[in-house]
Amino acid sequence: MSVLAAIDPTSRRQLWRAARTPVLLGLAVLLLLGLTLLSRDRTPRGALDPAAPSGAGGRALAVLLGQRGVAVQRVARVEPAAAAGATVFVPLPNLLPAGALRGLRSAGADLVLADPSRAQLAELGSPVRPGRSTPVEGREPGCDLPAARAAGAVDLGGRTFNLQALPTTAARCYASGGASTLVAYLDRSRTVTLLGSPELFTNDRLGRAGNAALALRLLGTSARLLWLRPSAAELLATPPGGRRGLLELLPDRLLLAVLQLFLGLGLVALWRARRLGPVVVEPLPVVVRSAEIVEGRGRLYRAARARDRAAAALRAGALARLVPALGLPADTTAAAVTVAVAAQTGRSPQELHPLLYGSAPADDAALVRLADRLDALDREVRRL
């Protein structure tokens, strides 16, 4: 016989009410993590790796560069001193940790960067700002850049770049709707080339149109090419400056998902806090006499010198007894109650109104006199 079967239906319902919130929150967390993993960038295995022969790899380009005397070296990080006199190629900057490109500002090496983000352009100190995205398709150069004029039409697209922030000497090529998908400009003594997409460098697309010609002319300007493309194991390796923190190992999308999760938990907490639920009746651990409650409350009023509250409580109690005794409805106005009490007792309304609805007593003695007068009035009305 199972444990759940031994529990009566009422207890099972109570158990479910107590456990449903944690269970639903746990399922929501698992669903959110699953959606986060599914929405992450799906970079194919070996994509733009100079040693990968797959369609998304970059082995064909590396072989062509080697045949032209360019020493291709795949690296996981670039030291500024080691990059002097070389060309640095970053085909997939989304694989790099934050701050990985900051050291290239002082390297003095030519840089070819595909699909950079706004943060990575800021790390390089680039005046370029990314714009909208456009499909990758055959485009004409439409500029005076020698490499683009020699290559002709290529498969380019992806991210576009803001032209207004570029120097006047910058080359703006392969336009899409007035925006450029390839930009080249001088930064001190080096050339920085930005492309909207790295697809023309892959094995599948290298043989189309002028893709190979443009790739060789952009990457073959130096005797050495540092192909910055870290593997998964290299990304997890300890960097030269010390250990990598946990936040640096987590993808940005996961951090955003965790932030959204905390916001969702906060909203659930606010939603649950508004529901007080049904009143739970429980037996009191001790029985407190009503006289003790009245005395204790009186001491609190006296300690706080709350004569106004005490007087209001005395008058409210007196009215709660007088109004039903006179046969008046609960919503009777103060003037009507005063007139009814005056008619019952024979007193004047001018005397009764300050007694029943007057201001707070000035001192404790006046408060005691008020209590005595209200008791006397109550006995008088009830006796009549």
XYZ file of C-alpha atoms in Angstrom:
384
model
C 0.000 0.000 0.000
C 1.546 3.322 -1.040
C 2.090 6.226 1.337
C -0.291 8.503 -0.623
C -3.019 5.878 -0.580
C -2.806 5.753 3.207
C -3.527 9.466 3.495
C -7.160 10.474 3.601
C -8.495 12.713 0.760
C -8.710 15.817 2.979
C -5.055 15.509 3.983
C -4.050 14.956 0.361
C -5.792 18.171 -0.654
C -4.094 20.069 2.164
C -0.739 18.592 1.152
C -1.278 19.686 -2.448
C -2.252 23.213 -1.394
C 0.943 23.481 0.628
C 3.197 22.032 -2.068
C 1.688 23.401 -5.275
C 3.437 26.790 -5.149
C 6.990 25.330 -4.795
C 6.213 22.676 -7.413
C 4.876 25.201 -9.927
C 7.817 27.541 -9.305
C 10.241 24.659 -9.847
C 8.550 23.743 -13.127
C 8.686 27.404 -14.190
C 12.432 27.493 -13.463
C 13.043 24.340 -15.504
C 10.939 25.706 -18.374
C 12.797 29.012 -18.323
C 16.190 27.322 -18.323
C 15.096 25.086 -21.178
C 13.932 28.049 -23.241
C 17.185 29.847 -22.475
C 19.261 26.914 -23.703
C 17.150 26.610 -26.833
C 17.442 30.324 -27.576
C 21.225 30.434 -27.249
C 23.329 30.981 -30.339
C 23.644 27.618 -32.067
C 27.193 27.885 -33.437
C 27.836 24.700 -35.465
C 30.600 22.441 -34.247
C 33.861 23.563 -35.794
C 32.290 26.687 -37.312
C 35.013 28.841 -38.915
C 37.736 26.745 -37.326
C 40.787 26.817 -39.648
C 41.211 23.068 -39.158
C 37.541 22.088 -39.705
C 36.661 20.580 -43.138
C 32.893 20.819 -42.543
C 30.704 23.166 -44.542
C 30.733 25.743 -41.759
C 34.473 25.352 -41.132
C 37.324 27.486 -42.444
C 39.919 24.925 -43.543
C 39.692 25.816 -47.241
C 40.527 29.458 -46.524
C 43.405 28.472 -44.228
C 44.852 26.196 -46.953
C 44.602 28.936 -49.599
C 46.310 31.421 -47.304
C 49.068 28.897 -46.539
C 49.657 28.376 -50.268
C 50.237 32.125 -50.588
C 52.861 32.137 -47.851
C 50.679 33.281 -44.971
C 51.309 31.436 -41.694
C 47.886 30.755 -40.210
C 47.825 30.221 -36.448
C 44.636 29.510 -34.549
C 44.778 31.118 -31.107
C 42.435 31.312 -28.112
C 43.616 34.783 -27.084
C 45.866 37.424 -28.529
C 48.666 39.047 -26.576
C 49.413 42.594 -27.816
C 53.155 41.912 -28.027
C 52.660 38.721 -30.070
C 50.306 40.438 -32.526
C 52.841 42.994 -33.779
C 53.266 42.768 -37.550
C 50.404 40.265 -37.950
C 46.781 40.352 -39.009
C 44.219 39.342 -36.406
C 41.054 37.657 -37.725
C 38.038 37.347 -35.413
C 35.312 35.438 -37.306
C 33.053 34.655 -34.323
C 33.389 37.357 -31.672
C 30.308 36.047 -29.855
C 32.461 33.146 -28.581
C 34.868 35.498 -26.809
C 34.417 36.503 -23.162
C 33.758 40.118 -22.275
C 36.876 42.265 -22.505
C 38.779 39.869 -24.772
C 39.203 42.487 -27.515
C 40.275 45.325 -25.220
C 43.968 44.414 -25.473
C 43.909 44.659 -29.282
C 43.578 48.453 -29.104
C 47.298 48.766 -28.380
C 48.469 45.769 -30.431
C 49.079 47.742 -33.643
C 48.032 44.755 -35.783
C 45.554 44.888 -38.653
C 42.182 43.606 -37.500
C 39.418 41.869 -39.454
C 36.282 41.478 -37.331
C 32.999 39.856 -38.417
C 29.598 40.661 -36.881
C 30.836 42.624 -33.841
C 28.461 43.704 -31.119
C 28.113 47.226 -29.798
C 30.043 46.291 -26.623
C 32.923 44.781 -28.624
C 33.186 47.873 -30.803
C 33.347 49.931 -27.620
C 36.179 47.686 -26.331
C 38.144 48.490 -29.493
C 37.432 52.203 -29.168
C 35.883 52.112 -32.620
C 33.890 55.112 -33.875
C 31.574 52.711 -35.728
C 28.139 51.864 -34.354
C 26.174 48.762 -35.437
C 22.868 49.181 -37.238
C 20.057 46.914 -38.384
C 20.542 43.419 -39.863
C 20.092 42.496 -43.494
C 20.004 39.122 -45.343
C 23.249 37.598 -46.608
C 23.131 37.715 -50.417
C 25.180 38.706 -53.431
C 26.117 42.399 -53.315
C 28.249 44.710 -55.433
C 31.091 46.588 -53.733
C 30.116 50.150 -54.628
C 33.298 51.575 -53.062
C 36.974 52.297 -53.823
C 38.490 49.736 -51.442
C 41.079 47.830 -53.569
C 40.200 44.429 -52.074
C 36.477 44.984 -52.761
C 37.035 46.284 -56.318
C 39.217 43.261 -57.129
C 36.740 40.770 -55.662
C 33.582 42.242 -57.189
C 30.264 40.825 -56.024
C 30.387 38.738 -52.818
C 27.930 37.089 -50.428
C 27.637 39.629 -47.654
C 24.988 40.953 -45.321
C 24.217 40.456 -41.656
C 24.918 43.426 -39.436
C 25.114 46.879 -40.997
C 27.166 49.791 -39.695
C 26.361 53.402 -38.954
C 28.031 55.625 -41.552
C 27.695 58.944 -39.738
C 30.247 58.108 -37.026
C 32.953 56.931 -39.475
C 35.987 58.971 -40.494
C 35.799 60.593 -43.935
C 38.636 58.345 -45.149
C 36.761 55.151 -44.296
C 35.693 52.775 -47.055
C 31.994 51.937 -47.079
C 31.246 48.879 -49.176
C 28.486 46.432 -50.099
C 25.622 48.704 -49.175
C 22.152 47.559 -48.195
C 19.467 50.209 -48.140
C 21.978 53.002 -47.629
C 23.898 51.164 -44.863
C 27.233 49.390 -45.330
C 27.932 45.740 -44.542
C 31.715 46.179 -44.879
C 33.645 49.089 -43.401
C 37.423 49.625 -43.436
C 39.191 52.529 -41.767
C 42.604 53.491 -40.407
C 43.116 53.542 -36.639
C 46.552 55.007 -35.977
C 48.893 52.774 -38.000
C 46.613 49.786 -38.427
C 43.644 48.934 -40.619
C 40.392 47.832 -39.027
C 37.937 45.989 -41.277
C 34.416 45.242 -40.064
C 32.103 42.811 -41.856
C 28.440 42.255 -41.130
C 28.645 38.461 -41.501
C 31.432 35.823 -41.547
C 29.621 33.454 -43.931
C 31.753 34.268 -46.980
C 34.792 32.767 -45.150
C 33.177 29.306 -44.703
C 34.024 26.255 -46.798
C 30.516 26.210 -48.300
C 30.572 29.807 -49.560
C 34.253 30.405 -50.257
C 33.994 29.231 -53.881
C 31.019 31.447 -54.755
C 31.302 34.742 -56.619
C 34.222 36.805 -55.337
C 34.162 35.478 -51.796
C 37.610 33.837 -51.953
C 39.166 36.870 -53.606
C 37.871 39.225 -50.938
C 38.834 36.863 -48.080
C 42.387 36.396 -49.359
C 42.919 40.107 -49.876
C 41.603 41.003 -46.439
C 43.467 38.294 -44.524
C 46.621 37.918 -46.619
C 48.110 41.378 -46.133
C 50.653 40.152 -43.538
C 52.988 37.180 -43.333
C 51.200 35.958 -40.193
C 47.489 35.551 -39.542
C 46.300 35.086 -35.976
C 42.935 33.324 -36.322
C 41.207 34.118 -33.019
C 38.827 31.226 -32.595
C 38.881 29.579 -29.119
C 37.515 26.100 -28.580
C 35.156 25.179 -25.745
C 38.022 23.720 -23.685
C 40.108 26.853 -24.188
C 37.226 29.069 -23.103
C 37.037 27.169 -19.797
C 40.802 27.234 -19.280
C 42.327 29.523 -16.681
C 43.337 32.839 -18.277
C 46.878 34.151 -17.779
C 45.746 36.854 -15.346
C 44.183 34.429 -12.867
C 41.083 32.321 -12.422
C 37.956 33.057 -14.384
C 34.971 33.980 -12.241
C 31.654 32.163 -12.359
C 29.857 35.127 -13.950
C 32.466 35.235 -16.734
C 31.834 31.568 -17.560
C 28.070 31.980 -17.807
C 26.598 33.200 -21.097
C 24.996 36.637 -21.110
C 21.596 35.210 -22.031
C 21.633 32.969 -18.966
C 22.297 35.939 -16.686
C 19.385 37.788 -18.280
C 17.198 34.717 -17.818
C 18.119 34.524 -14.115
C 17.266 38.214 -13.752
C 13.879 37.596 -15.389
C 13.369 34.637 -13.056
C 13.960 36.786 -9.969
C 11.558 39.408 -11.319
C 8.958 36.688 -11.859
C 9.452 35.352 -8.339
C 9.021 38.884 -6.995
C 5.749 39.276 -8.881
C 4.524 35.910 -7.585
C 5.443 36.936 -4.050
C 3.497 40.181 -4.416
C 0.545 38.285 -5.882
C 0.524 35.770 -3.031
C 0.991 38.491 -0.397
C -2.306 40.103 -1.466
C -4.223 36.894 -0.697
C -4.636 36.525 3.048
C -6.723 33.404 2.597
C -9.628 32.173 4.759
C -9.695 32.823 8.483
C -8.206 29.918 10.428
C -10.032 29.203 13.684
C -7.710 27.883 16.368
C -8.312 27.272 20.079
C -6.674 29.876 22.288
C -3.813 28.517 24.413
C -5.185 30.380 27.464
C -8.472 32.043 28.400
C -8.124 35.759 29.137
C -10.904 37.400 31.140
C -12.580 40.384 29.503
C -11.870 42.562 32.535
C -8.159 41.942 32.119
C -8.326 42.895 28.439
C -10.129 46.147 29.266
C -7.664 46.942 32.032
C -4.661 46.176 29.880
C -5.949 48.306 27.041
C -6.610 51.127 29.471
C -3.027 50.954 30.677
C -1.808 51.198 27.092
C -3.966 54.273 26.493
C -2.666 55.837 29.698
C 0.979 55.064 28.874
C 0.543 56.657 25.435
C -1.509 59.548 26.893
C -4.094 58.755 24.225
C -6.991 60.472 25.947
C -8.564 61.273 22.579
C -8.645 57.599 21.586
C -9.902 56.538 25.012
C -12.677 59.147 24.930
C -13.658 58.095 21.400
C -13.840 54.458 22.542
C -16.010 55.395 25.550
C -18.419 57.455 23.409
C -18.585 54.773 20.702
C -19.466 52.144 23.325
C -22.141 54.370 24.847
C -23.704 55.102 21.454
C -23.627 51.407 20.549
C -25.841 50.781 23.607
C -28.028 53.894 23.421
C -29.013 53.782 19.725
C -30.606 50.269 19.838
C -32.209 51.066 23.215
C -33.934 54.078 21.625
C -35.055 52.030 18.603
C -33.003 54.074 16.167
C -31.291 52.669 13.052
C -27.500 52.313 13.066
C -26.963 55.111 10.519
C -28.847 57.760 12.535
C -27.123 61.147 12.452
C -25.558 62.734 15.531
C -28.242 65.444 15.676
C -31.051 62.893 15.547
C -29.468 60.776 18.297
C -29.020 63.851 20.489
C -32.669 64.857 20.032
C -33.891 61.302 20.780
C -31.797 61.042 23.971
C -32.977 64.496 25.077
C -36.597 63.500 24.523
C -36.071 60.289 26.496
C -34.259 61.841 29.466
C -35.653 65.347 29.500
C -32.225 66.914 29.236
C -31.396 69.676 26.724
C -29.672 68.795 23.424
C -27.078 71.524 24.174
C -25.985 69.506 27.217
C -26.018 66.082 25.543
C -24.229 66.870 22.266
C -20.837 67.782 23.890
C -21.206 64.709 26.103
C -21.772 62.300 23.201
C -19.824 63.996 20.406
C -17.557 66.524 22.109
C -13.813 67.037 22.028
C -11.162 65.016 23.845
C -10.719 65.613 27.595
C -7.876 67.874 28.644
C -6.553 65.609 31.401
C -7.073 62.217 33.039
C -9.523 63.616 35.598
C -11.724 64.963 32.819
C -11.564 61.562 31.116
C -12.771 59.844 34.305
C -15.610 62.371 34.646
C -16.584 61.711 31.015
C -16.765 57.956 31.686
C -18.923 58.499 34.776
C -21.315 60.828 32.959
C -21.687 58.392 30.029
C -22.433 55.525 32.428
C -25.015 57.669 34.201
C -26.667 58.604 30.918
C -26.767 54.965 29.847
C -28.429 53.899 33.110
C -30.895 56.767 32.861
C -32.011 55.865 29.315
C -32.328 52.187 30.111
C -34.215 52.810 33.366
C -36.750 54.993 31.577
